[in-house]
Tab-separated table of C-alpha atoms and ligand atoms in Angstrom:
chain	number	residue	atom	x	y	z
G	1	MET	CA	26.639	87.523	-19.957
G	2	ALA	CA	24.046	90.282	-20.115
G	3	VAL	CA	20.881	89.446	-21.987
G	4	LYS	CA	20.484	91.565	-25.096
G	5	GLN	CA	17.249	93.005	-26.335
G	6	GLY	CA	17.915	92.756	-30.022
G	7	LYS	CA	15.606	94.255	-32.586
G	8	ILE	CA	13.717	92.146	-35.079
G	9	PHE	CA	13.448	93.484	-38.625
G	10	THR	CA	11.525	91.490	-41.224
G	11	VAL	CA	11.773	91.961	-44.974
G	12	THR	CA	8.690	90.900	-46.882
G	13	SER	CA	6.626	91.788	-49.951
G	14	MET	CA	3.306	91.210	-51.659
G	15	LYS	CA	4.908	89.562	-54.702
G	16	GLY	CA	7.782	87.164	-55.435
G	17	GLY	CA	11.166	88.269	-56.723
G	18	THR	CA	11.147	91.832	-55.392
G	19	GLY	CA	14.691	91.496	-54.030
G	20	LYS	CA	13.924	90.485	-50.436
G	21	THR	CA	16.797	88.059	-49.944
G	22	THR	CA	19.287	90.413	-51.613
G	23	THR	CA	18.067	93.277	-49.406
G	24	VAL	CA	18.319	91.194	-46.227
G	25	LEU	CA	21.946	90.413	-47.099
G	26	ASN	CA	22.700	94.023	-47.997
G	27	LEU	CA	21.201	95.309	-44.746
G	28	ALA	CA	23.211	92.709	-42.815
G	29	GLY	CA	26.320	94.203	-44.456
G	30	ILE	CA	25.301	97.729	-43.439
G	31	PHE	CA	24.613	96.702	-39.828
G	32	LYS	CA	27.966	94.922	-39.694
G	33	ARG	CA	29.633	98.158	-40.821
G	34	MET	CA	27.914	99.806	-37.852
G	35	GLY	CA	29.525	97.203	-35.579
G	36	LYS	CA	26.321	95.291	-34.834
G	37	LYS	CA	26.031	91.555	-34.215
G	38	VAL	CA	23.503	90.303	-36.748
G	39	LEU	CA	21.592	87.053	-37.122
G	40	ILE	CA	19.938	86.490	-40.482
G	41	ILE	CA	17.024	84.074	-40.106
G	42	ASP	CA	15.784	82.439	-43.289
G	43	MET	CA	12.056	81.977	-42.811
G	44	ASP	CA	11.376	81.509	-46.513
G	45	PHE	CA	10.974	77.796	-45.798
G	46	TYR	CA	10.143	76.750	-49.351
G	47	GLY	CA	12.587	78.976	-51.170
G	48	SER	CA	15.531	79.034	-48.791
G	49	ALA	CA	18.342	81.080	-50.289
G	50	VAL	CA	20.350	82.775	-47.550
G	51	ALA	CA	22.812	79.976	-46.686
G	52	ALA	CA	23.285	79.141	-50.364
G	53	SER	CA	23.867	82.816	-51.258
G	54	LEU	CA	26.584	83.073	-48.622
G	55	ASN	CA	28.164	79.699	-49.490
G	56	LEU	CA	27.463	78.398	-45.995
G	57	ASP	CA	27.578	74.652	-45.742
G	58	GLY	CA	26.155	72.561	-42.973
G	59	ASP	CA	22.959	70.766	-42.183
G	60	ARG	CA	21.951	72.834	-39.177
G	61	SER	CA	18.694	74.672	-39.743
G	62	ILE	CA	15.625	76.048	-38.041
G	63	TYR	CA	14.211	72.544	-38.204
G	64	ASN	CA	16.817	71.379	-35.649
G	65	VAL	CA	15.728	74.169	-33.302
G	66	VAL	CA	12.069	73.192	-33.662
G	67	ASP	CA	12.866	69.497	-33.245
G	68	ASP	CA	14.945	70.141	-30.108
G	69	LEU	CA	12.351	72.504	-28.645
G	70	THR	CA	9.676	69.847	-29.198
G	71	ASN	CA	11.802	67.241	-27.425
G	72	ASN	CA	13.064	69.491	-24.629
G	73	ARG	CA	16.610	69.294	-25.946
G	74	PHE	CA	17.076	72.951	-26.958
G	75	ASP	CA	20.002	74.683	-25.262
G	76	TYR	CA	21.641	77.701	-26.911
G	77	ILE	CA	20.802	79.316	-30.246
G	78	ASP	CA	24.591	79.394	-30.898
G	79	ASN	CA	24.491	75.650	-31.522
G	80	TYR	CA	22.187	76.035	-34.497
G	81	VAL	CA	23.612	78.984	-36.390
G	82	LEU	CA	26.149	79.042	-39.223
G	83	SER	CA	28.839	81.727	-39.009
G	84	TYR	CA	29.491	83.993	-42.026
G	85	ASP	CA	31.968	86.333	-40.373
G	86	ASP	CA	32.662	87.896	-36.975
G	87	ASN	CA	29.458	89.928	-37.082
G	88	ILE	CA	27.030	87.932	-39.192
G	89	ASP	CA	25.501	84.534	-38.366
G	90	VAL	CA	22.765	82.697	-40.218
G	91	LEU	CA	19.937	80.492	-38.997
G	92	ALA	CA	19.191	78.626	-42.193
G	93	ALA	CA	15.952	77.262	-43.582
G	94	PRO	CA	15.986	73.511	-44.191
G	95	LYS	CA	17.310	72.561	-47.605
G	96	ASP	CA	14.640	69.880	-47.975
G	97	PRO	CA	11.094	71.261	-48.358
G	98	ARG	CA	9.681	67.972	-47.006
G	99	ILE	CA	11.311	68.897	-43.705
G	100	ALA	CA	10.016	72.451	-43.950
G	101	THR	CA	6.439	71.161	-43.641
G	102	LYS	CA	7.334	69.941	-40.143
G	103	ILE	CA	8.125	73.428	-38.829
G	104	GLY	CA	5.084	74.314	-36.744
G	105	SER	CA	4.195	77.998	-36.627
G	106	LYS	CA	3.854	77.904	-32.849
G	107	TYR	CA	7.649	77.713	-32.482
G	108	LEU	CA	8.532	80.675	-34.670
G	109	GLY	CA	7.781	83.277	-32.000
G	110	ILE	CA	9.820	81.353	-29.421
G	111	ILE	CA	12.782	81.149	-31.815
G	112	LEU	CA	12.647	84.872	-32.573
G	113	THR	CA	12.450	85.775	-28.879
G	114	LYS	CA	15.313	83.460	-27.868
G	115	ALA	CA	17.542	84.629	-30.734
G	116	SER	CA	16.903	88.301	-30.031
G	117	MET	CA	18.541	87.858	-26.627
G	118	LYS	CA	21.882	87.011	-28.252
G	119	TYR	CA	22.130	89.483	-31.126
G	120	ASP	CA	21.781	93.223	-31.655
G	121	ILE	CA	19.715	92.639	-34.740
G	122	LEU	CA	17.700	89.828	-36.274
G	123	LEU	CA	17.034	90.202	-39.981
G	124	VAL	CA	14.258	87.877	-41.087
G	125	ASP	CA	13.950	86.872	-44.728
G	126	THR	CA	10.465	85.742	-45.752
G	127	ASN	CA	8.409	84.905	-48.823
G	128	TYR	CA	5.401	86.843	-50.090
G	129	VAL	CA	2.692	84.454	-48.873
G	130	ILE	CA	0.423	85.610	-46.072
G	131	ASP	CA	-0.148	82.543	-43.923
G	132	GLU	CA	-0.097	81.607	-40.246
G	133	ASN	CA	3.721	81.605	-40.193
G	134	LYS	CA	3.891	85.053	-41.719
G	135	LEU	CA	1.368	86.532	-39.287
G	136	ILE	CA	3.392	85.259	-36.341
G	137	ILE	CA	6.640	86.575	-37.803
G	138	LEU	CA	5.114	90.000	-38.490
G	139	ASP	CA	3.602	90.124	-35.034
G	140	HIS	CA	7.030	89.556	-33.461
G	141	SER	CA	8.800	92.105	-35.661
G	142	ASP	CA	9.778	95.525	-34.382
G	143	GLU	CA	9.798	96.858	-37.925
G	144	ILE	CA	8.622	95.428	-41.225
G	145	ILE	CA	10.123	96.361	-44.568
G	146	TYR	CA	7.748	95.959	-47.490
G	147	LEU	CA	9.841	95.728	-50.591
G	148	MET	CA	7.937	96.566	-53.752
G	149	THR	CA	8.678	97.053	-57.410
G	150	ASN	CA	7.219	99.377	-59.985
G	151	ASP	CA	4.534	96.898	-61.000
G	152	PRO	CA	0.779	97.593	-61.113
G	153	ILE	CA	-0.234	94.415	-59.257
G	154	ASP	CA	2.420	95.042	-56.633
G	155	ILE	CA	1.185	98.619	-56.153
G	156	LYS	CA	-2.467	97.520	-55.868
G	157	ASN	CA	-1.620	94.761	-53.401
G	158	MET	CA	0.407	97.182	-51.303
G	159	LYS	CA	-2.594	99.474	-51.241
G	160	SER	CA	-4.740	96.675	-49.739
G	161	MET	CA	-2.023	95.824	-47.229
G	162	ILE	CA	-1.666	99.443	-46.155
G	163	SER	CA	-5.395	99.824	-45.575
G	164	ILE	CA	-5.402	96.666	-43.416
G	165	TYR	CA	-2.478	98.081	-41.399
G	166	LYS	CA	-4.255	101.399	-40.993
G	167	ASP	CA	-7.396	99.560	-39.789
G	168	MET	CA	-5.285	97.759	-37.189
G	169	ASP	CA	-3.574	101.026	-36.233
G	170	LYS	CA	-0.169	99.516	-37.008
G	171	LYS	CA	2.618	101.853	-38.039
G	172	ASN	CA	5.714	99.714	-37.734
G	173	TYR	CA	6.366	99.303	-41.437
G	174	LYS	CA	8.484	101.010	-44.065
G	175	ILE	CA	7.838	100.825	-47.776
G	176	VAL	CA	10.933	100.461	-49.926
G	177	LEU	CA	10.687	100.733	-53.699
G	178	ASN	CA	13.263	98.536	-55.383
G	179	GLU	CA	14.113	100.154	-58.698
G	180	ALA	CA	17.236	98.029	-59.096
G	181	ILE	CA	15.163	94.954	-60.016
G	182	ASP	CA	12.985	95.622	-63.089
G	183	CYS	CA	14.752	98.870	-63.946
G	184	ASN	CA	13.215	99.158	-67.380
G	185	ARG	CA	9.810	99.331	-65.801
G	186	SER	CA	9.138	102.893	-64.772
G	187	TYR	CA	5.573	103.481	-65.884
G	188	PHE	CA	4.635	104.900	-62.474
G	189	ASN	CA	6.773	107.456	-60.705
G	190	LYS	CA	6.974	107.745	-56.922
G	191	TYR	CA	4.154	110.303	-56.872
G	192	ASP	CA	1.818	108.126	-58.951
G	193	ILE	CA	2.575	105.267	-56.583
G	194	LYS	CA	1.852	107.453	-53.583
G	195	ASN	CA	-1.477	108.504	-55.126
G	196	ILE	CA	-2.545	104.939	-55.816
G	197	MET	CA	-1.406	103.514	-52.458
G	198	LYS	CA	-2.369	106.522	-50.354
G	199	ASP	CA	0.912	106.176	-48.528
G	200	ASN	CA	4.527	107.192	-49.038
G	201	VAL	CA	7.352	105.215	-50.452
G	202	ASP	CA	9.766	105.702	-47.552
G	203	TYR	CA	12.981	104.720	-49.310
G	204	THR	CA	14.215	103.718	-52.747
G	205	ILE	CA	16.884	101.320	-53.878
G	206	PRO	CA	17.939	103.242	-56.997
G	207	SER	CA	18.051	101.744	-60.485
G	208	SER	CA	21.779	102.581	-60.530
G	209	PHE	CA	22.164	99.683	-58.056
G	210	HIS	CA	21.112	97.181	-60.728
G	211	MET	CA	24.209	95.061	-60.962
G	212	LYS	CA	25.163	92.824	-63.828
G	213	SER	CA	27.847	91.252	-61.671
G	214	ILE	CA	25.371	90.082	-59.020
G	215	ASP	CA	25.584	86.440	-60.082
G	216	LYS	CA	29.374	86.463	-59.702
G	217	LEU	CA	29.062	88.027	-56.235
G	218	VAL	CA	26.493	85.394	-55.224
G	219	LEU	CA	28.676	82.582	-56.595
G	220	ASP	CA	31.530	83.929	-54.460
G	221	GLY	CA	29.229	84.145	-51.426
G	222	LYS	CA	29.783	87.909	-51.167
G	223	ILE	CA	27.508	90.548	-49.683
G	224	MET	CA	27.209	93.496	-52.080
G	225	THR	CA	27.331	96.203	-49.403
G	226	LEU	CA	30.552	94.726	-47.991
G	227	ASP	CA	32.309	94.682	-51.371
G	228	LYS	CA	34.735	97.598	-51.807
G	229	THR	CA	34.131	97.966	-55.562
G	230	VAL	CA	30.368	97.919	-55.116
G	231	GLN	CA	30.630	100.490	-52.313
G	232	LEU	CA	32.720	102.869	-54.447
G	233	LYS	CA	30.517	102.624	-57.523
G	234	ASN	CA	27.173	102.872	-55.737
G	235	LYS	CA	27.366	105.831	-53.370
G	236	LYS	CA	23.652	106.654	-53.734
G	237	ALA	CA	22.454	103.125	-52.995
G	238	MET	CA	24.907	102.822	-50.073
G	239	LYS	CA	23.588	106.088	-48.656
G	240	ASN	CA	19.983	104.884	-48.965
G	241	PHE	CA	20.791	101.570	-47.270
G	242	ASP	CA	22.430	103.560	-44.461
G	243	LEU	CA	19.309	105.699	-44.141
G	244	ILE	CA	17.070	102.623	-43.998
G	245	ALA	CA	19.273	100.982	-41.353
G	246	LYS	CA	19.410	104.137	-39.224
G	247	ALA	CA	15.643	104.640	-39.485
G	248	LEU	CA	15.038	101.037	-38.402
G	249	LEU	CA	17.295	101.490	-35.377
G	250	ARG	CA	15.628	104.751	-34.387
G	251	GLU	CA	12.139	103.282	-34.119
G	252	LYS	CA	11.060	102.466	-30.597
G	253	LYS	CA	10.509	98.844	-29.647
G	254	LYS	CA	6.838	97.832	-29.702
V	301	ADP	N1	20.588	95.057	-57.355
V	301	ADP	C1	20.368	94.027	-58.156
V	301	ADP	N2	20.938	93.982	-59.397
V	301	ADP	C2	20.710	92.926	-60.211
V	301	ADP	N3	19.955	91.871	-59.928
V	301	ADP	C3	19.367	91.850	-58.712
V	301	ADP	C4	19.528	92.910	-57.756
V	301	ADP	N4	18.823	92.604	-56.629
V	301	ADP	C5	18.273	91.397	-56.868
V	301	ADP	N5	18.581	90.932	-58.101
V	301	ADP	C6	18.188	89.641	-58.703
V	301	ADP	O1	16.767	89.554	-58.725
V	301	ADP	C7	16.344	88.233	-58.416
V	301	ADP	C8	15.386	88.264	-57.243
V	301	ADP	O2	16.075	88.747	-56.098
V	301	ADP	P1	15.857	88.071	-54.661
V	301	ADP	O3	16.642	88.874	-53.701
V	301	ADP	O4	16.111	86.603	-54.718
V	301	ADP	O5	14.294	88.351	-54.486
V	301	ADP	P2	13.222	87.637	-53.509
V	301	ADP	O6	13.966	87.181	-52.308
V	301	ADP	O7	12.242	88.727	-53.224
V	301	ADP	O8	12.623	86.506	-54.294
V	301	ADP	C9	17.607	87.425	-58.138
V	301	ADP	O9	17.946	86.707	-59.295
V	301	ADP	C10	18.637	88.477	-57.831
V	301	ADP	O10	19.943	88.051	-58.163
V	302	MG	MG1	14.048	85.329	-51.368
């Protein structure tokens, strides 16, 4: 079988609860609609949510990959993933945080590289902490999505992050403003945000995408962007997700 050169897209933020996990799942749905083979990797080791959101059972997780790599037992990434549907697989984070502490950062790059040979797209879910793990994940990513909300601390922290990126001459990031999370909070408009951050918000998840039924969808293990009713009622959000996905695919590999 030919070796693929899949792209690695990481969703992260400067603050908790900005909608990262939900966005990872929604983008997976969009890429599936484009016919891509997607692996979602849950690298939020202390707040794992992907497998639970998709009702995927099983004890296989990234820890097994790390353990087998350490002991020279690793064979194929296929043996460690959980299957959601024909297009979407998941490499889960361990359910037990005591096990998560055993995942050494030095293996994360190897896992990302090996997995990218088998899939068109890797979507990496992360937390908001900047630590050794995060730096390695970001370094291996073709594109990084910073998901932010309309929150003063979030905006200020993004400003610091952007200036660090500019110092390092890095341009492989997109800023996505999630208005579907805190939709009552609209003190700053997109232009205020641009003025404070000195950079553009590239895309918006509109407030119209705020969904009261999200808990029911999660309980049923459904992906919003693959749900017919959600698709019909949220044309604007669906269009924006499409734009984000197409923009990610267009960017050249590092
Ligand atoms: N479009 C939406 N409509 C309603 N609630 C949402 C939406 N997106 C996310 N949420 C809710 O916001 C909370 C945080 O989202 P989550 O994706 O878990 O964020 P993070 O991964 O950044 O912590 C969750 O309870 C989630 O169900
Ligand atoms: Mg999350």
